[in-house]
Structures are given as C-alpha cells and as structure tokens.
Amino acid sequence: MSTPGIDFPFTVFKIANMERNLDTIGTVFTVHYTVTRFKNGEQAGAYGSLGFEAPEPDTAIPYPQLTEATVIEWVKAKLGAEQVIELDAALDAQIDEKLAPTKAAGVPW
C-alpha cells in the first residue's frame, strides 16, 4: 500500500479523556488514551490509562492551556521509549494475525 506523503507503518496516539482536580489550575491526575497502528492497509488499536502526580507549581500548565500534543508527550514520556516500541510491536502482531491468520474459532457444522 502506498499513500503519497505517508510512511507506513505508523502509529497515532489520541487523548480520549482526562480526569482533573477542580483546583486553581485544573491539575490533571489521569489521562485515558488510545493508540492506533496502521500497516499494510490494516489497523489495530489499544486503550490505556495513566496516573500522574501533581507537577511543581512553577511548571504546571493550567488546564485550559493544555493541548492534545502536550498531553500525548506526557503519555509517551510516562510509558517510556521502550514500552512505546513494545506497544507498536504488539499492535503489529495483531495486524499480522489479521493479514495471515494462524488461528480460527467456530464449529464444523
């Protein structure tokens, strides 16, 4: 599969929801995210949640000023590079199974 300007495979992180305190800056304490991997015309996805400690007051970003890109950076940093790579590999395995199944379910009648 070839799409001009897009390198395959690729992964997209999205923020599904956030939980926050109703304090003066709206401190986010839980982030819910999705990850979608695209490869060979197929896709696979995962969902996760991460807890966060309150930041130092001088580095805190007020809730209304947060962007999805910033929160995705938080998620990737909390996961760590190795776990992001492992997540891609697990999603690649799901896609490979879709493209060339090695298991089936059902009954013969």
PDB file of C-alpha atoms in Angstrom:
ATOM      1  CA  MET A   1       0.000   0.000   0.000  1.00  0.00           C
ATOM      2  CA  SER A   2       1.374   3.384  -0.930  1.00  0.00           C
ATOM      3  CA  THR A   3      -0.025   6.732   0.043  1.00  0.00           C
ATOM      4  CA  PRO A   4       1.940   9.795  -1.078  1.00  0.00           C
ATOM      5  CA  GLY A   5       3.433  11.670   1.866  1.00  0.00           C
ATOM      6  CA  ILE A   6       2.681   8.950   4.438  1.00  0.00           C
ATOM      7  CA  ASP A   7       5.230   6.424   5.613  1.00  0.00           C
ATOM      8  CA  PHE A   8       3.779   3.077   6.675  1.00  0.00           C
ATOM      9  CA  PRO A   9       3.646   1.648   9.252  1.00  0.00           C
ATOM     10  CA  PHE A  10       2.771   4.500  11.594  1.00  0.00           C
ATOM     11  CA  THR A  11       1.173   4.967  14.990  1.00  0.00           C
ATOM     12  CA  VAL A  12      -1.324   7.595  16.168  1.00  0.00           C
ATOM     13  CA  PHE A  13      -1.821   8.470  19.826  1.00  0.00           C
ATOM     14  CA  LYS A  14      -5.041  10.277  20.781  1.00  0.00           C
ATOM     15  CA  ILE A  15      -6.287  11.515  24.138  1.00  0.00           C
ATOM     16  CA  ALA A  16      -9.707  10.024  24.884  1.00  0.00           C
ATOM     17  CA  ASN A  17     -10.353  11.769  28.199  1.00  0.00           C
ATOM     18  CA  MET A  18      -8.688  13.349  31.211  1.00  0.00           C
ATOM     19  CA  GLU A  19      -9.594  13.491  34.875  1.00  0.00           C
ATOM     20  CA  ARG A  20      -8.625  16.602  36.848  1.00  0.00           C
ATOM     21  CA  ASN A  21      -8.959  18.340  40.149  1.00  0.00           C
ATOM     22  CA  LEU A  22     -11.098  21.437  40.339  1.00  0.00           C
ATOM     23  CA  ASP A  23      -8.236  23.430  41.816  1.00  0.00           C
ATOM     24  CA  THR A  24      -6.964  26.768  40.547  1.00  0.00           C
ATOM     25  CA  ILE A  25      -5.121  25.248  37.575  1.00  0.00           C
ATOM     26  CA  GLY A  26      -7.185  22.078  36.988  1.00  0.00           C
ATOM     27  CA  THR A  27      -4.446  19.583  37.826  1.00  0.00           C
ATOM     28  CA  VAL A  28      -4.792  16.503  35.586  1.00  0.00           C
ATOM     29  CA  PHE A  29      -4.331  13.261  37.526  1.00  0.00           C
ATOM     30  CA  THR A  30      -5.468  10.612  34.996  1.00  0.00           C
ATOM     31  CA  VAL A  31      -5.150  10.508  31.212  1.00  0.00           C
ATOM     32  CA  HIS A  32      -7.056   7.987  29.088  1.00  0.00           C
ATOM     33  CA  TYR A  33      -5.528   7.442  25.651  1.00  0.00           C
ATOM     34  CA  THR A  34      -5.880   5.368  22.514  1.00  0.00           C
ATOM     35  CA  VAL A  35      -3.150   4.104  20.223  1.00  0.00           C
ATOM     36  CA  THR A  36      -3.831   3.068  16.630  1.00  0.00           C
ATOM     37  CA  ARG A  37      -1.231   1.391  14.428  1.00  0.00           C
ATOM     38  CA  PHE A  38      -1.593   1.412  10.624  1.00  0.00           C
ATOM     39  CA  LYS A  39       0.236  -1.157   8.495  1.00  0.00           C
ATOM     40  CA  ASN A  40      -0.366  -2.847   5.134  1.00  0.00           C
ATOM     41  CA  GLY A  41      -3.892  -1.483   4.784  1.00  0.00           C
ATOM     42  CA  GLU A  42      -4.929  -2.737   8.230  1.00  0.00           C
ATOM     43  CA  GLN A  43      -5.058  -1.227  11.669  1.00  0.00           C
ATOM     44  CA  ALA A  44      -5.018  -2.343  15.283  1.00  0.00           C
ATOM     45  CA  GLY A  45      -5.630  -0.356  18.424  1.00  0.00           C
ATOM     46  CA  ALA A  46      -5.224  -0.256  22.165  1.00  0.00           C
ATOM     47  CA  TYR A  47      -6.596   1.803  25.043  1.00  0.00           C
ATOM     48  CA  GLY A  48      -4.831   2.760  28.233  1.00  0.00           C
ATOM     49  CA  SER A  49      -4.956   4.989  31.290  1.00  0.00           C
ATOM     50  CA  LEU A  50      -2.091   6.538  33.209  1.00  0.00           C
ATOM     51  CA  GLY A  51      -1.996   8.323  36.539  1.00  0.00           C
ATOM     52  CA  PHE A  52       0.042  11.471  37.015  1.00  0.00           C
ATOM     53  CA  GLU A  53       1.413  13.207  40.082  1.00  0.00           C
ATOM     54  CA  ALA A  54       0.797  16.919  40.528  1.00  0.00           C
ATOM     55  CA  PRO A  55       3.549  18.927  38.825  1.00  0.00           C
ATOM     56  CA  GLU A  56       5.691  21.507  40.580  1.00  0.00           C
ATOM     57  CA  PRO A  57       3.764  24.792  40.718  1.00  0.00           C
ATOM     58  CA  ASP A  58       6.304  26.611  38.538  1.00  0.00           C
ATOM     59  CA  THR A  59       5.981  24.010  35.729  1.00  0.00           C
ATOM     60  CA  ALA A  60       2.236  23.377  35.887  1.00  0.00           C
ATOM     61  CA  ILE A  61       0.207  24.178  32.776  1.00  0.00           C
ATOM     62  CA  PRO A  62      -3.320  25.452  33.521  1.00  0.00           C
ATOM     63  CA  TYR A  63      -5.989  23.058  32.245  1.00  0.00           C
ATOM     64  CA  PRO A  64      -7.447  25.497  29.665  1.00  0.00           C
ATOM     65  CA  GLN A  65      -3.994  25.904  28.105  1.00  0.00           C
ATOM     66  CA  LEU A  66      -3.292  22.185  27.636  1.00  0.00           C
ATOM     67  CA  THR A  67      -3.100  20.842  24.094  1.00  0.00           C
ATOM     68  CA  GLU A  68      -3.524  17.282  22.935  1.00  0.00           C
ATOM     69  CA  ALA A  69       0.076  17.324  21.680  1.00  0.00           C
ATOM     70  CA  THR A  70       1.353  18.268  25.147  1.00  0.00           C
ATOM     71  CA  VAL A  71      -0.645  15.536  26.867  1.00  0.00           C
ATOM     72  CA  ILE A  72       0.485  12.956  24.279  1.00  0.00           C
ATOM     73  CA  GLU A  73       4.073  13.939  25.143  1.00  0.00           C
ATOM     74  CA  TRP A  74       3.251  13.276  28.825  1.00  0.00           C
ATOM     75  CA  VAL A  75       1.810   9.862  27.954  1.00  0.00           C
ATOM     76  CA  LYS A  76       4.804   8.838  25.823  1.00  0.00           C
ATOM     77  CA  ALA A  77       7.248  10.077  28.471  1.00  0.00           C
ATOM     78  CA  LYS A  78       5.422   8.175  31.223  1.00  0.00           C
ATOM     79  CA  LEU A  79       5.312   5.000  29.116  1.00  0.00           C
ATOM     80  CA  GLY A  80       8.958   5.343  28.128  1.00  0.00           C
ATOM     81  CA  ALA A  81      10.518   4.750  24.720  1.00  0.00           C
ATOM     82  CA  GLU A  82      10.911   1.008  25.271  1.00  0.00           C
ATOM     83  CA  GLN A  83       7.239   0.490  26.133  1.00  0.00           C
ATOM     84  CA  VAL A  84       6.143   2.584  23.125  1.00  0.00           C
ATOM     85  CA  ILE A  85       8.253   0.303  20.901  1.00  0.00           C
ATOM     86  CA  GLU A  86       6.754  -2.781  22.592  1.00  0.00           C
ATOM     87  CA  LEU A  87       3.253  -1.386  22.058  1.00  0.00           C
ATOM     88  CA  ASP A  88       3.981  -0.908  18.341  1.00  0.00           C
ATOM     89  CA  ALA A  89       5.282  -4.484  18.153  1.00  0.00           C
ATOM     90  CA  ALA A  90       2.173  -5.883  19.867  1.00  0.00           C
ATOM     91  CA  LEU A  91      -0.105  -3.952  17.506  1.00  0.00           C
ATOM     92  CA  ASP A  92       1.988  -5.100  14.522  1.00  0.00           C
ATOM     93  CA  ALA A  93       1.447  -8.696  15.694  1.00  0.00           C
ATOM     94  CA  GLN A  94      -2.322  -8.111  15.793  1.00  0.00           C
ATOM     95  CA  ILE A  95      -2.212  -6.729  12.248  1.00  0.00           C
ATOM     96  CA  ASP A  96      -0.046  -9.625  11.042  1.00  0.00           C
ATOM     97  CA  GLU A  97      -2.597 -12.060  12.503  1.00  0.00           C
ATOM     98  CA  LYS A  98      -5.384 -10.252  10.614  1.00  0.00           C
ATOM     99  CA  LEU A  99      -3.417 -10.418   7.351  1.00  0.00           C
ATOM    100  CA  ALA A 100      -2.307 -14.056   7.726  1.00  0.00           C
ATOM    101  CA  PRO A 101      -4.469 -15.770  10.352  1.00  0.00           C
ATOM    102  CA  THR A 102      -2.954 -18.648  12.288  1.00  0.00           C
ATOM    103  CA  LYS A 103      -5.999 -19.317  14.489  1.00  0.00           C
ATOM    104  CA  ALA A 104      -9.736 -19.674  13.953  1.00  0.00           C
ATOM    105  CA  ALA A 105     -12.833 -20.157  16.061  1.00  0.00           C
ATOM    106  CA  GLY A 106     -16.131 -21.809  15.329  1.00  0.00           C
ATOM    107  CA  VAL A 107     -17.796 -25.189  14.973  1.00  0.00           C
ATOM    108  CA  PRO A 108     -17.686 -27.540  11.969  1.00  0.00           C
ATOM    109  CA  TRP A 109     -21.472 -27.751  11.468  1.00  0.00           C
TER     110      TRP A 109
END
